[in-house]
Amino acid sequence: MKGGGCLNTQLYLDNIVSMFKEELRDNLSGIYLHGSLAMGCFNPHRSDIDFIVVVKESLTSENKKRIAKMTLMMNDKMPNEKGLEFSVILEMYLMPFVYPTPCEFHYSDFHKERYRSDENYLWGGYEDSDLASQLVVAYHRGIPLYGRPLNELYQPIERQYFLASILHDIEGASQDIFKHTMYLTLNLCRVLFFLKEGDISSKKEGGEWGAHSLPNPYRDLVMQCLEEYTGNAGKSEFDNQILSSFAEYMLHEINRLRL
């Protein structure tokens, strides 16, 4: 496997593929790794194993229940603290691309205990603005775990949809940065990096760019967040005035360049 992290994850990825092949059989079109593991900056203490499952036909309720049950069993054995995060989507929404993209089924650490306590809990059947950016990463930098690469099957997703997706992810940053400092600091860097350079980057790569390219008052903040993200430092304390100023500057630059 290309990409990677500090753990031998191939066994777990093989188990993921086996699970979906067994449950979905001919309905399975492809499984695509995206996120930190695909882009070589996986941190087992902070990162999910992120992937997208593409199917030909809608899942039945029984499909979803069995997938949830098998995922819970697998998730408890994962080497990373946050386990798995994935969405199942219909391939019809990739040709032509539909934004926001309808999601058949979703699993993440956020929903784990609800799945565990209620076998009838099935999260899906909604439109997800985040899927566009995840699919762009999977298309350009992802790893096909099963099926042909996305770039051999579908046209690239238009810039306007990718931009709408990453902008949606930083909505409310001026208020939320005090609570989710590391995540939003690196994500704001990633968005501005794309607008300035056109690069599709990870949070780590966006932060590395920001640490060298942003005005001096903000470089230390970005470096602290990078150190925390990569596990080289514990949770940092930040000055609220700096956080507010940083968010205001970044959002101003992003809004200036997005037009």
PDB file of C-alpha atoms in Angstrom:
ATOM      1  CA  MET A   1       0.000   0.000   0.000  1.00  0.00           C
ATOM      2  CA  LYS A   2       1.190   3.528  -0.814  1.00  0.00           C
ATOM      3  CA  GLY A   3       0.638   6.389   1.606  1.00  0.00           C
ATOM      4  CA  GLY A   4       0.810   5.056   5.132  1.00  0.00           C
ATOM      5  CA  GLY A   5       1.542   5.709   8.750  1.00  0.00           C
ATOM      6  CA  CYS A   6       3.618   4.266  11.537  1.00  0.00           C
ATOM      7  CA  LEU A   7       1.571   1.068  11.783  1.00  0.00           C
ATOM      8  CA  ASN A   8       1.200  -1.884   9.464  1.00  0.00           C
ATOM      9  CA  THR A   9      -2.382  -1.177   8.456  1.00  0.00           C
ATOM     10  CA  GLN A  10      -2.626  -3.463   5.432  1.00  0.00           C
ATOM     11  CA  LEU A  11      -4.178  -6.328   7.407  1.00  0.00           C
ATOM     12  CA  TYR A  12      -6.958  -4.046   8.621  1.00  0.00           C
ATOM     13  CA  LEU A  13      -7.550  -2.665   5.130  1.00  0.00           C
ATOM     14  CA  ASP A  14      -7.771  -6.206   3.760  1.00  0.00           C
ATOM     15  CA  ASN A  15     -10.364  -7.020   6.428  1.00  0.00           C
ATOM     16  CA  ILE A  16     -12.403  -3.967   5.428  1.00  0.00           C
ATOM     17  CA  VAL A  17     -12.432  -5.083   1.797  1.00  0.00           C
ATOM     18  CA  SER A  18     -13.371  -8.649   2.754  1.00  0.00           C
ATOM     19  CA  MET A  19     -16.271  -7.414   4.877  1.00  0.00           C
ATOM     20  CA  PHE A  20     -17.806  -5.335   2.099  1.00  0.00           C
ATOM     21  CA  LYS A  21     -17.210  -7.966  -0.575  1.00  0.00           C
ATOM     22  CA  GLU A  22     -18.927 -10.585   1.571  1.00  0.00           C
ATOM     23  CA  GLU A  23     -21.933  -8.390   2.364  1.00  0.00           C
ATOM     24  CA  LEU A  24     -22.455  -6.554  -0.927  1.00  0.00           C
ATOM     25  CA  ARG A  25     -21.118  -9.013  -3.512  1.00  0.00           C
ATOM     26  CA  ASP A  26     -21.936  -7.793  -7.050  1.00  0.00           C
ATOM     27  CA  ASN A  27     -23.407  -4.553  -5.716  1.00  0.00           C
ATOM     28  CA  LEU A  28     -19.953  -3.358  -4.650  1.00  0.00           C
ATOM     29  CA  SER A  29     -18.323  -1.070  -7.205  1.00  0.00           C
ATOM     30  CA  GLY A  30     -15.287   0.239  -5.319  1.00  0.00           C
ATOM     31  CA  ILE A  31     -13.682   1.137  -1.990  1.00  0.00           C
ATOM     32  CA  TYR A  32     -11.427   4.197  -1.893  1.00  0.00           C
ATOM     33  CA  LEU A  33      -9.107   5.281   0.902  1.00  0.00           C
ATOM     34  CA  HIS A  34      -8.765   9.028   1.442  1.00  0.00           C
ATOM     35  CA  GLY A  35      -7.607  11.261   4.277  1.00  0.00           C
ATOM     36  CA  SER A  36      -4.431  11.061   6.322  1.00  0.00           C
ATOM     37  CA  LEU A  37      -3.653   7.385   5.734  1.00  0.00           C
ATOM     38  CA  ALA A  38      -3.816   7.832   1.960  1.00  0.00           C
ATOM     39  CA  MET A  39      -1.700  10.996   2.117  1.00  0.00           C
ATOM     40  CA  GLY A  40       1.046   9.664   4.364  1.00  0.00           C
ATOM     41  CA  CYS A  41       0.339  11.627   7.559  1.00  0.00           C
ATOM     42  CA  PHE A  42      -1.635   9.100   9.600  1.00  0.00           C
ATOM     43  CA  ASN A  43      -1.451   9.524  13.382  1.00  0.00           C
ATOM     44  CA  PRO A  44      -2.946   6.545  15.278  1.00  0.00           C
ATOM     45  CA  HIS A  45      -3.796   8.795  18.230  1.00  0.00           C
ATOM     46  CA  ARG A  46      -5.754  11.354  16.196  1.00  0.00           C
ATOM     47  CA  SER A  47      -6.649   9.953  12.782  1.00  0.00           C
ATOM     48  CA  ASP A  48      -9.574   7.943  11.493  1.00  0.00           C
ATOM     49  CA  ILE A  49      -9.109   5.380   8.755  1.00  0.00           C
ATOM     50  CA  ASP A  50     -11.228   7.169   6.159  1.00  0.00           C
ATOM     51  CA  PHE A  51     -12.737   5.582   3.072  1.00  0.00           C
ATOM     52  CA  ILE A  52     -15.661   5.806   0.668  1.00  0.00           C
ATOM     53  CA  VAL A  53     -17.653   2.815  -0.545  1.00  0.00           C
ATOM     54  CA  VAL A  54     -19.327   3.106  -3.964  1.00  0.00           C
ATOM     55  CA  VAL A  55     -22.272   0.817  -4.719  1.00  0.00           C
ATOM     56  CA  LYS A  56     -24.450   0.212  -7.769  1.00  0.00           C
ATOM     57  CA  GLU A  57     -27.835  -0.087  -6.058  1.00  0.00           C
ATOM     58  CA  SER A  58     -29.327   1.177  -2.798  1.00  0.00           C
ATOM     59  CA  LEU A  59     -28.570  -0.821   0.328  1.00  0.00           C
ATOM     60  CA  THR A  60     -31.351  -2.668   2.099  1.00  0.00           C
ATOM     61  CA  SER A  61     -32.000  -2.085   5.786  1.00  0.00           C
ATOM     62  CA  GLU A  62     -30.586  -5.555   6.435  1.00  0.00           C
ATOM     63  CA  ASN A  63     -27.401  -4.650   4.517  1.00  0.00           C
ATOM     64  CA  LYS A  64     -26.988  -1.592   6.704  1.00  0.00           C
ATOM     65  CA  LYS A  65     -27.633  -3.456   9.949  1.00  0.00           C
ATOM     66  CA  ARG A  66     -25.115  -6.173   9.104  1.00  0.00           C
ATOM     67  CA  ILE A  67     -22.518  -3.623   8.002  1.00  0.00           C
ATOM     68  CA  ALA A  68     -23.006  -1.696  11.259  1.00  0.00           C
ATOM     69  CA  LYS A  69     -22.663  -4.877  13.323  1.00  0.00           C
ATOM     70  CA  MET A  70     -19.544  -6.080  11.483  1.00  0.00           C
ATOM     71  CA  THR A  71     -17.994  -2.619  11.610  1.00  0.00           C
ATOM     72  CA  LEU A  72     -18.448  -2.438  15.381  1.00  0.00           C
ATOM     73  CA  MET A  73     -16.683  -5.781  15.769  1.00  0.00           C
ATOM     74  CA  MET A  74     -13.866  -4.679  13.496  1.00  0.00           C
ATOM     75  CA  ASN A  75     -13.635  -1.213  15.014  1.00  0.00           C
ATOM     76  CA  ASP A  76     -12.885  -2.642  18.463  1.00  0.00           C
ATOM     77  CA  LYS A  77      -9.766  -4.291  17.040  1.00  0.00           C
ATOM     78  CA  MET A  78      -8.444  -1.288  15.105  1.00  0.00           C
ATOM     79  CA  PRO A  79      -4.953  -0.004  15.956  1.00  0.00           C
ATOM     80  CA  ASN A  80      -5.995   3.657  15.943  1.00  0.00           C
ATOM     81  CA  GLU A  81      -8.023   5.282  18.699  1.00  0.00           C
ATOM     82  CA  LYS A  82     -10.722   6.769  16.435  1.00  0.00           C
ATOM     83  CA  GLY A  83     -11.232   3.625  14.355  1.00  0.00           C
ATOM     84  CA  LEU A  84     -13.083   3.744  11.042  1.00  0.00           C
ATOM     85  CA  GLU A  85     -15.007   6.463   9.270  1.00  0.00           C
ATOM     86  CA  PHE A  86     -16.745   5.771   5.980  1.00  0.00           C
ATOM     87  CA  SER A  87     -19.677   6.715   3.798  1.00  0.00           C
ATOM     88  CA  VAL A  88     -21.513   4.546   1.281  1.00  0.00           C
ATOM     89  CA  ILE A  89     -22.708   6.325  -1.872  1.00  0.00           C
ATOM     90  CA  LEU A  90     -24.439   5.320  -5.091  1.00  0.00           C
ATOM     91  CA  GLU A  91     -22.302   5.465  -8.225  1.00  0.00           C
ATOM     92  CA  MET A  92     -25.165   7.184 -10.088  1.00  0.00           C
ATOM     93  CA  TYR A  93     -24.337  10.335  -8.114  1.00  0.00           C
ATOM     94  CA  LEU A  94     -20.805  10.360  -9.534  1.00  0.00           C
ATOM     95  CA  MET A  95     -21.878  10.464 -13.190  1.00  0.00           C
ATOM     96  CA  PRO A  96     -22.790  13.264 -13.386  1.00  0.00           C
ATOM     97  CA  PHE A  97     -21.676  14.429  -9.963  1.00  0.00           C
ATOM     98  CA  VAL A  98     -24.428  15.534  -7.577  1.00  0.00           C
ATOM     99  CA  TYR A  99     -23.727  18.172  -4.910  1.00  0.00           C
ATOM    100  CA  PRO A 100     -24.475  17.943  -2.031  1.00  0.00           C
ATOM    101  CA  THR A 101     -24.007  14.210  -2.462  1.00  0.00           C
ATOM    102  CA  PRO A 102     -26.676  11.832  -1.111  1.00  0.00           C
ATOM    103  CA  CYS A 103     -25.223   9.419   1.444  1.00  0.00           C
ATOM    104  CA  GLU A 104     -26.656   5.902   1.738  1.00  0.00           C
ATOM    105  CA  PHE A 105     -24.977   5.002   5.010  1.00  0.00           C
ATOM    106  CA  HIS A 106     -22.392   6.555   7.291  1.00  0.00           C
ATOM    107  CA  TYR A 107     -20.276   5.272  10.167  1.00  0.00           C
ATOM    108  CA  SER A 108     -17.857   7.177  12.375  1.00  0.00           C
ATOM    109  CA  ASP A 109     -16.591   7.307  15.931  1.00  0.00           C
ATOM    110  CA  PHE A 110     -19.271   9.928  16.626  1.00  0.00           C
ATOM    111  CA  HIS A 111     -22.039   7.394  15.879  1.00  0.00           C
ATOM    112  CA  LYS A 112     -20.316   4.321  17.322  1.00  0.00           C
ATOM    113  CA  GLU A 113     -22.079   4.106  20.681  1.00  0.00           C
ATOM    114  CA  ARG A 114     -25.463   4.754  19.096  1.00  0.00           C
ATOM    115  CA  TYR A 115     -24.885   1.864  16.681  1.00  0.00           C
ATOM    116  CA  ARG A 116     -23.779  -0.278  19.604  1.00  0.00           C
ATOM    117  CA  SER A 117     -26.826   0.450  21.755  1.00  0.00           C
ATOM    118  CA  ASP A 118     -29.532   0.410  19.062  1.00  0.00           C
ATOM    119  CA  GLU A 119     -29.473  -2.206  16.300  1.00  0.00           C
ATOM    120  CA  ASN A 120     -32.137  -0.246  14.404  1.00  0.00           C
ATOM    121  CA  TYR A 121     -30.068   2.951  14.315  1.00  0.00           C
ATOM    122  CA  LEU A 122     -29.012   3.543  10.697  1.00  0.00           C
ATOM    123  CA  TRP A 123     -27.438   6.887   9.814  1.00  0.00           C
ATOM    124  CA  GLY A 124     -27.945   7.687   6.145  1.00  0.00           C
ATOM    125  CA  GLY A 125     -30.418   9.011   3.616  1.00  0.00           C
ATOM    126  CA  TYR A 126     -29.176  12.608   3.771  1.00  0.00           C
ATOM    127  CA  GLU A 127     -27.194  15.013   1.569  1.00  0.00           C
ATOM    128  CA  ASP A 128     -23.595  15.477   2.673  1.00  0.00           C
ATOM    129  CA  SER A 129     -21.643  18.574   1.606  1.00  0.00           C
ATOM    130  CA  ASP A 130     -18.391  17.066   2.920  1.00  0.00           C
ATOM    131  CA  LEU A 131     -18.409  14.196   0.428  1.00  0.00           C
ATOM    132  CA  ALA A 132     -17.309  16.409  -2.473  1.00  0.00           C
ATOM    133  CA  SER A 133     -13.966  17.253  -0.854  1.00  0.00           C
ATOM    134  CA  GLN A 134     -13.464  13.657   0.280  1.00  0.00           C
ATOM    135  CA  LEU A 135     -14.122  12.393  -3.244  1.00  0.00           C
ATOM    136  CA  VAL A 136     -11.707  14.926  -4.736  1.00  0.00           C
ATOM    137  CA  VAL A 137      -8.981  13.699  -2.380  1.00  0.00           C
ATOM    138  CA  ALA A 138      -9.871  10.085  -3.223  1.00  0.00           C
ATOM    139  CA  TYR A 139      -9.797  10.928  -6.941  1.00  0.00           C
ATOM    140  CA  HIS A 140      -6.451  12.738  -6.987  1.00  0.00           C
ATOM    141  CA  ARG A 141      -4.568  11.299  -4.009  1.00  0.00           C
ATOM    142  CA  GLY A 142      -6.560   8.361  -2.716  1.00  0.00           C
ATOM    143  CA  ILE A 143      -5.836   4.653  -2.831  1.00  0.00           C
ATOM    144  CA  PRO A 144      -8.269   2.182  -4.414  1.00  0.00           C
ATOM    145  CA  LEU A 145      -8.678  -0.704  -1.974  1.00  0.00           C
ATOM    146  CA  TYR A 146     -11.128  -2.455  -4.293  1.00  0.00           C
ATOM    147  CA  GLY A 147     -12.222  -1.684  -7.850  1.00  0.00           C
ATOM    148  CA  ARG A 148     -10.728   0.486 -10.557  1.00  0.00           C
ATOM    149  CA  PRO A 149      -9.287   3.893  -9.638  1.00  0.00           C
ATOM    150  CA  LEU A 150     -11.835   6.698  -9.578  1.00  0.00           C
ATOM    151  CA  ASN A 151      -9.936   8.624 -12.248  1.00  0.00           C
ATOM    152  CA  GLU A 152     -10.418   5.736 -14.675  1.00  0.00           C
ATOM    153  CA  LEU A 153     -14.170   5.638 -14.108  1.00  0.00           C
ATOM    154  CA  TYR A 154     -15.441   9.182 -13.654  1.00  0.00           C
ATOM    155  CA  GLN A 155     -14.757  12.741 -14.720  1.00  0.00           C
ATOM    156  CA  PRO A 156     -13.006  14.894 -12.108  1.00  0.00           C
ATOM    157  CA  ILE A 157     -15.306  16.809  -9.791  1.00  0.00           C
ATOM    158  CA  GLU A 158     -15.586  20.454 -10.785  1.00  0.00           C
ATOM    159  CA  ARG A 159     -13.651  23.045  -8.787  1.00  0.00           C
ATOM    160  CA  GLN A 160     -16.833  24.852  -7.730  1.00  0.00           C
ATOM    161  CA  TYR A 161     -18.092  21.791  -5.849  1.00  0.00           C
ATOM    162  CA  PHE A 162     -14.764  21.091  -4.167  1.00  0.00           C
ATOM    163  CA  LEU A 163     -14.530  24.724  -3.107  1.00  0.00           C
ATOM    164  CA  ALA A 164     -18.106  24.751  -1.790  1.00  0.00           C
ATOM    165  CA  SER A 165     -17.323  21.614   0.209  1.00  0.00           C
ATOM    166  CA  ILE A 166     -14.147  22.885   1.866  1.00  0.00           C
ATOM    167  CA  LEU A 167     -15.751  26.259   2.567  1.00  0.00           C
ATOM    168  CA  HIS A 168     -18.667  24.484   4.230  1.00  0.00           C
ATOM    169  CA  ASP A 169     -16.159  22.786   6.537  1.00  0.00           C
ATOM    170  CA  ILE A 170     -14.882  26.131   7.872  1.00  0.00           C
ATOM    171  CA  GLU A 171     -18.247  27.831   8.329  1.00  0.00           C
ATOM    172  CA  GLY A 172     -18.369  29.352  11.773  1.00  0.00           C
ATOM    173  CA  ALA A 173     -14.580  29.231  12.152  1.00  0.00           C
ATOM    174  CA  SER A 174     -14.469  32.657  13.811  1.00  0.00           C
ATOM    175  CA  GLN A 175     -16.520  31.267  16.725  1.00  0.00           C
ATOM    176  CA  ASP A 176     -15.514  27.603  16.652  1.00  0.00           C
ATOM    177  CA  ILE A 177     -11.745  28.130  16.565  1.00  0.00           C
ATOM    178  CA  PHE A 178     -11.672  28.602  20.354  1.00  0.00           C
ATOM    179  CA  LYS A 179     -13.084  25.105  20.881  1.00  0.00           C
ATOM    180  CA  HIS A 180     -11.559  23.264  17.917  1.00  0.00           C
ATOM    181  CA  THR A 181      -8.305  25.170  17.595  1.00  0.00           C
ATOM    182  CA  MET A 182      -6.034  22.559  16.055  1.00  0.00           C
ATOM    183  CA  TYR A 183      -8.575  21.259  13.549  1.00  0.00           C
ATOM    184  CA  LEU A 184      -9.723  24.670  12.309  1.00  0.00           C
ATOM    185  CA  THR A 185      -6.266  26.239  12.252  1.00  0.00           C
ATOM    186  CA  LEU A 186      -4.940  23.501   9.984  1.00  0.00           C
ATOM    187  CA  ASN A 187      -8.113  23.389   7.909  1.00  0.00           C
ATOM    188  CA  LEU A 188      -8.053  27.141   7.316  1.00  0.00           C
ATOM    189  CA  CYS A 189      -4.468  26.740   6.132  1.00  0.00           C
ATOM    190  CA  ARG A 190      -5.513  23.913   3.827  1.00  0.00           C
ATOM    191  CA  VAL A 191      -8.281  26.011   2.249  1.00  0.00           C
ATOM    192  CA  LEU A 192      -6.059  29.051   1.716  1.00  0.00           C
ATOM    193  CA  PHE A 193      -3.299  26.810   0.330  1.00  0.00           C
ATOM    194  CA  PHE A 194      -5.744  25.508  -2.279  1.00  0.00           C
ATOM    195  CA  LEU A 195      -6.929  28.994  -3.223  1.00  0.00           C
ATOM    196  CA  LYS A 196      -3.391  30.359  -3.540  1.00  0.00           C
ATOM    197  CA  GLU A 197      -1.553  27.382  -5.042  1.00  0.00           C
ATOM    198  CA  GLY A 198      -4.240  24.983  -6.291  1.00  0.00           C
ATOM    199  CA  ASP A 199      -2.878  22.134  -4.158  1.00  0.00           C
ATOM    200  CA  ILE A 200      -5.176  19.454  -2.727  1.00  0.00           C
ATOM    201  CA  SER A 201      -3.527  18.884   0.632  1.00  0.00           C
ATOM    202  CA  SER A 202      -3.866  17.133   3.955  1.00  0.00           C
ATOM    203  CA  LYS A 203      -4.251  19.093   7.183  1.00  0.00           C
ATOM    204  CA  LYS A 204      -0.562  18.441   7.872  1.00  0.00           C
ATOM    205  CA  GLU A 205       0.515  19.692   4.444  1.00  0.00           C
ATOM    206  CA  GLY A 206      -1.747  22.724   4.729  1.00  0.00           C
ATOM    207  CA  GLY A 207      -0.249  23.518   8.118  1.00  0.00           C
ATOM    208  CA  GLU A 208       3.306  23.121   6.819  1.00  0.00           C
ATOM    209  CA  TRP A 209       2.514  25.554   4.032  1.00  0.00           C
ATOM    210  CA  GLY A 210       0.948  27.991   6.499  1.00  0.00           C
ATOM    211  CA  ALA A 211       3.907  27.797   8.871  1.00  0.00           C
ATOM    212  CA  HIS A 212       6.172  29.068   6.087  1.00  0.00           C
ATOM    213  CA  SER A 213       3.820  31.312   4.097  1.00  0.00           C
ATOM    214  CA  LEU A 214       1.563  33.161   6.521  1.00  0.00           C
ATOM    215  CA  PRO A 215       2.480  36.463   8.196  1.00  0.00           C
ATOM    216  CA  ASN A 216       4.856  36.069  11.138  1.00  0.00           C
ATOM    217  CA  PRO A 217       2.297  36.670  13.914  1.00  0.00           C
ATOM    218  CA  TYR A 218       0.466  33.469  12.925  1.00  0.00           C
ATOM    219  CA  ARG A 219       3.327  31.110  12.179  1.00  0.00           C
ATOM    220  CA  ASP A 220       3.901  30.108  15.799  1.00  0.00           C
ATOM    221  CA  LEU A 221       0.204  29.274  16.193  1.00  0.00           C
ATOM    222  CA  VAL A 222       0.266  27.054  13.113  1.00  0.00           C
ATOM    223  CA  MET A 223       3.489  25.364  14.238  1.00  0.00           C
ATOM    224  CA  GLN A 224       1.988  24.614  17.667  1.00  0.00           C
ATOM    225  CA  CYS A 225      -1.071  23.075  16.016  1.00  0.00           C
ATOM    226  CA  LEU A 226       1.144  21.006  13.729  1.00  0.00           C
ATOM    227  CA  GLU A 227       3.149  19.729  16.691  1.00  0.00           C
ATOM    228  CA  GLU A 228      -0.057  18.750  18.459  1.00  0.00           C
ATOM    229  CA  TYR A 229      -1.514  17.130  15.330  1.00  0.00           C
ATOM    230  CA  THR A 230       1.566  15.026  14.640  1.00  0.00           C
ATOM    231  CA  GLY A 231       1.825  13.907  18.260  1.00  0.00           C
ATOM    232  CA  ASN A 232       5.070  15.737  18.973  1.00  0.00           C
ATOM    233  CA  ALA A 233       3.417  17.860  21.654  1.00  0.00           C
ATOM    234  CA  GLY A 234       0.477  17.624  24.021  1.00  0.00           C
ATOM    235  CA  LYS A 235      -2.620  19.785  23.871  1.00  0.00           C
ATOM    236  CA  SER A 236      -1.557  23.411  23.675  1.00  0.00           C
ATOM    237  CA  GLU A 237      -2.972  26.511  25.312  1.00  0.00           C
ATOM    238  CA  PHE A 238      -3.633  29.422  22.960  1.00  0.00           C
ATOM    239  CA  ASP A 239      -4.207  33.127  23.376  1.00  0.00           C
ATOM    240  CA  ASN A 240      -7.798  33.925  22.404  1.00  0.00           C
ATOM    241  CA  GLN A 241      -6.809  37.254  20.901  1.00  0.00           C
ATOM    242  CA  ILE A 242      -4.359  35.537  18.550  1.00  0.00           C
ATOM    243  CA  LEU A 243      -6.973  32.927  17.624  1.00  0.00           C
ATOM    244  CA  SER A 244      -9.554  35.596  16.856  1.00  0.00           C
ATOM    245  CA  SER A 245      -7.095  37.623  14.799  1.00  0.00           C
ATOM    246  CA  PHE A 246      -5.928  34.525  12.916  1.00  0.00           C
ATOM    247  CA  ALA A 247      -9.459  33.413  12.035  1.00  0.00           C
ATOM    248  CA  GLU A 248     -10.398  36.925  10.910  1.00  0.00           C
ATOM    249  CA  TYR A 249      -7.294  37.197   8.709  1.00  0.00           C
ATOM    250  CA  MET A 250      -7.706  33.746   7.165  1.00  0.00           C
ATOM    251  CA  LEU A 251     -11.419  34.167   6.440  1.00  0.00           C
ATOM    252  CA  HIS A 252     -10.762  37.574   4.871  1.00  0.00           C
ATOM    253  CA  GLU A 253      -8.073  36.107   2.603  1.00  0.00           C
ATOM    254  CA  ILE A 254     -10.222  33.099   1.725  1.00  0.00           C
ATOM    255  CA  ASN A 255     -13.238  35.267   0.874  1.00  0.00           C
ATOM    256  CA  ARG A 256     -11.054  37.579  -1.201  1.00  0.00           C
ATOM    257  CA  LEU A 257      -9.634  34.718  -3.275  1.00  0.00           C
ATOM    258  CA  ARG A 258     -12.725  32.542  -3.628  1.00  0.00           C
ATOM    259  CA  LEU A 259     -14.413  34.923  -6.092  1.00  0.00           C
TER     260      LEU A 259
END
